[in-house]
Amino acid sequence: DQQVKQNSPSLRVQEGRISILNCDYTNSMFDYFLWYKKYPAEGPTFLISISSIKDKNEDGRFTVFLNKSAKHLSLHIVPSQPGDSAVYFCAASAGANSKLTFGKGITLSVRP
Amino acid sequence: EADIYQTPRYLVIGTGKKITLECSQTMGHDKMYWYQQDPGMELHLIHYSYGVNSTEKGDLSSESTVSRIRTEHFPLTLESARPSHTSQYLCASSESPGQGKTSGNTIYFGEGSWLTVV
């Protein structure tokens, strides 16, 4: 049973536009959420995180929004760049010492 | 950001051979992990360690074994490789809560080891 779901396998966006990557979760105990970016043949790179006490966290072009009532979070990339083309994983944990649960990832393609 | 190194990056090996995937981190992180990922699939935790001489099985059953004799080193061993072991293996580490300034739940990955068993 998948506790972290990324239902759209892929997203194509024009350079300069906004990319919105969605993630849903089912475990109400999750209190910390992260996004990772992965290029082929490389390990995932940590992008941005958000604690459940917040509903928004911003870092440069990347903003993560958390809607706890809907058990939904999203990653916004503005403006999108061709170098953003990669697989993006959503992850979540429940408690300070718990392990991360990952989604299946979404492949973002940014067209020049 | 953690400095975490994996070797070999790519390995093609015959069925029945013994292999060890090396993983080292230089940040003094207490926690270390091994994940397995097939293309298009989620990352599955196969082993983790919360410190020296501590190792636990992850969520996905694996025939591999690990050891944690030193804080910085967390090797993974397959005694007899099979084609079903073909996958990408990702090592990661994180601080314990209170060990540093980042959240203990933020893990940092190495570049991965691609294993192909023929």
XYZ file of C-alpha atoms in Angstrom:
230
model
C 0.000 0.000 0.000
C 1.635 3.198 -1.185
C 1.650 5.860 1.504
C 3.206 8.496 -0.764
C 1.689 8.811 -4.212
C 2.859 10.713 -7.237
C 0.065 9.901 -9.624
C 1.332 11.662 -12.719
C 4.328 9.835 -14.159
C 5.476 12.727 -16.321
C 5.112 16.462 -16.944
C 6.224 18.545 -19.920
C 6.616 22.308 -19.530
C 7.892 25.125 -21.706
C 11.040 26.910 -20.553
C 10.191 29.995 -18.505
C 6.801 28.670 -17.421
C 5.825 27.278 -14.046
C 6.216 23.568 -13.280
C 3.839 22.166 -10.652
C 4.607 18.699 -9.327
C 2.034 17.085 -7.076
C 2.253 14.552 -4.283
C -0.431 12.966 -2.089
C -0.002 10.993 1.096
C -2.241 8.769 3.178
C -0.450 8.542 6.531
C -1.727 11.286 8.833
C 1.318 10.768 11.071
C 3.668 12.196 8.430
C 5.050 15.500 9.678
C 8.042 16.200 7.473
C 8.101 16.256 3.689
C 10.939 16.504 1.213
C 11.537 16.779 -2.515
C 14.496 15.191 -4.248
C 15.705 15.601 -7.817
C 17.400 12.772 -9.679
C 19.287 12.800 -12.951
C 19.807 9.494 -14.781
C 22.725 7.435 -13.445
C 23.102 9.731 -10.418
C 21.839 9.635 -6.857
C 18.915 11.804 -5.715
C 19.774 15.348 -4.641
C 17.895 17.004 -1.789
C 15.952 20.047 -3.033
C 13.642 21.429 -0.397
C 11.665 20.328 2.638
C 8.730 21.434 4.733
C 7.585 20.694 8.239
C 3.913 20.116 8.985
C 3.826 23.246 11.120
C 4.207 25.302 7.940
C 2.176 25.503 4.757
C 4.840 27.007 2.522
C 8.596 26.984 2.175
C 10.544 28.820 -0.500
C 14.113 28.495 -1.733
C 14.973 30.452 -4.850
C 12.969 29.148 -7.794
C 11.546 26.289 -5.714
C 8.512 26.566 -3.456
C 6.795 23.722 -1.655
C 3.182 24.038 -0.514
C 1.586 21.760 2.063
C -2.154 21.252 2.492
C -2.498 19.042 5.551
C -6.268 18.737 5.419
C -6.056 17.409 1.871
C -2.878 15.416 2.590
C -1.367 17.033 -0.456
C 1.851 18.831 -1.247
C 3.187 20.394 -4.380
C 6.496 21.654 -5.686
C 6.469 24.782 -7.826
C 9.428 25.653 -10.016
C 9.387 29.178 -11.420
C 10.734 29.842 -13.971
C 11.396 26.377 -15.301
C 14.736 25.791 -17.017
C 15.910 22.957 -19.292
C 18.374 21.925 -16.572
C 15.402 21.167 -14.327
C 14.572 18.178 -16.531
C 14.906 15.203 -14.173
C 12.907 12.805 -12.032
C 11.462 14.397 -8.890
C 10.713 12.282 -5.832
C 8.422 13.261 -2.999
C 9.243 11.766 0.412
C 7.721 11.893 3.875
C 8.503 10.841 7.421
C 6.622 10.532 10.705
C 8.641 11.703 13.652
C 12.186 12.959 14.105
C 13.783 9.537 14.055
C 11.704 7.748 11.447
C 12.679 6.584 7.990
C 11.625 8.273 4.769
C 8.896 6.877 2.543
C 9.308 7.775 -1.127
C 6.880 8.127 -4.006
C 7.533 6.645 -7.445
C 8.728 9.931 -8.884
C 7.616 12.156 -11.714
C 9.682 12.868 -14.818
C 9.800 16.574 -15.634
C 10.809 17.641 -19.132
C 11.403 21.331 -19.738
C 11.405 22.263 -23.431
C 13.684 25.091 -24.593
C 25.134 18.645 1.960
C 26.842 15.366 2.846
C 29.905 14.032 1.106
C 29.078 10.436 0.451
C 30.941 8.179 -1.920
C 30.015 4.915 -3.538
C 32.193 2.445 -5.442
C 31.998 0.926 -7.921
C 29.669 3.184 -9.904
C 29.017 0.500 -12.493
C 29.545 -3.245 -12.188
C 28.723 -6.119 -14.519
C 29.234 -9.464 -12.867
C 28.449 -13.110 -13.505
C 25.843 -15.129 -11.640
C 27.106 -16.682 -8.430
C 29.868 -14.164 -7.801
C 30.280 -12.399 -4.491
C 30.221 -8.612 -4.604
C 30.651 -5.791 -2.133
C 29.381 -2.281 -2.793
C 31.352 0.270 -0.824
C 29.892 3.393 0.789
C 31.710 6.019 2.816
C 30.660 9.384 4.194
C 32.865 12.098 5.616
C 30.300 14.103 7.576
C 30.250 11.990 10.717
C 26.556 11.175 10.274
C 25.227 8.583 12.699
C 22.622 7.165 10.351
C 23.304 5.386 7.080
C 21.004 3.663 4.607
C 20.925 1.479 1.528
C 18.121 1.944 -0.972
C 17.369 -0.063 -4.078
C 15.699 1.486 -7.090
C 14.552 0.064 -10.395
C 13.770 2.484 -13.260
C 10.366 4.132 -12.884
C 9.878 2.782 -9.407
C 10.103 4.232 -5.924
C 13.177 3.956 -3.764
C 12.973 0.971 -1.439
C 14.886 0.891 1.838
C 16.750 -2.414 2.167
C 19.115 -1.730 5.111
C 19.803 0.972 7.635
C 22.074 1.679 10.555
C 21.745 4.149 13.388
C 25.341 3.824 14.487
C 28.367 1.578 14.828
C 27.474 -2.100 15.265
C 23.813 -1.303 14.552
C 22.187 -2.700 11.400
C 18.531 -3.336 10.581
C 16.576 -4.736 7.662
C 14.567 -2.225 5.692
C 11.084 -2.345 4.247
C 12.054 -4.383 1.183
C 13.420 -7.842 1.760
C 16.923 -8.237 0.359
C 19.400 -11.103 0.206
C 22.228 -8.646 0.752
C 23.942 -8.043 4.089
C 25.576 -4.962 5.578
C 28.020 -4.116 8.325
C 28.814 -0.957 10.279
C 32.178 -1.312 11.980
C 33.112 2.336 11.532
C 30.873 5.403 11.556
C 31.936 6.469 8.080
C 31.717 3.101 6.316
C 28.628 1.036 5.423
C 29.394 -1.676 2.845
C 26.754 -3.918 1.277
C 27.568 -7.504 0.291
C 25.855 -10.027 -1.947
C 27.297 -13.512 -1.339
C 25.985 -14.983 -4.589
C 24.727 -12.541 -7.200
C 21.730 -13.401 -9.381
C 20.144 -11.618 -12.360
C 17.246 -10.588 -10.078
C 19.765 -8.461 -8.132
C 20.275 -6.233 -11.166
C 19.333 -2.742 -9.964
C 20.627 0.614 -8.808
C 21.830 0.645 -5.202
C 21.888 3.993 -3.435
C 23.707 4.681 -0.198
C 22.631 7.597 1.980
C 23.336 9.169 5.349
C 21.755 11.611 7.767
C 22.354 13.222 11.115
C 20.581 12.066 14.231
C 18.144 14.586 15.751
C 20.198 17.117 17.631
C 23.443 16.069 15.979
C 23.546 19.093 13.721
C 21.651 21.964 12.222
C 19.671 20.089 9.588
C 16.618 17.989 10.222
C 17.488 14.451 11.134
C 15.041 13.280 8.501
C 16.897 14.888 5.595
C 19.021 12.179 4.032
C 21.802 12.741 1.519
C 22.570 10.259 -1.204
C 25.685 9.071 -2.915
C 25.817 8.829 -6.699
C 24.684 5.216 -6.719
C 26.057 1.885 -7.860
C 24.563 0.292 -10.948
C 24.771 -3.489 -10.673
C 24.112 -5.792 -13.610
C 24.238 -9.539 -13.033
C 24.483 -11.645 -16.185
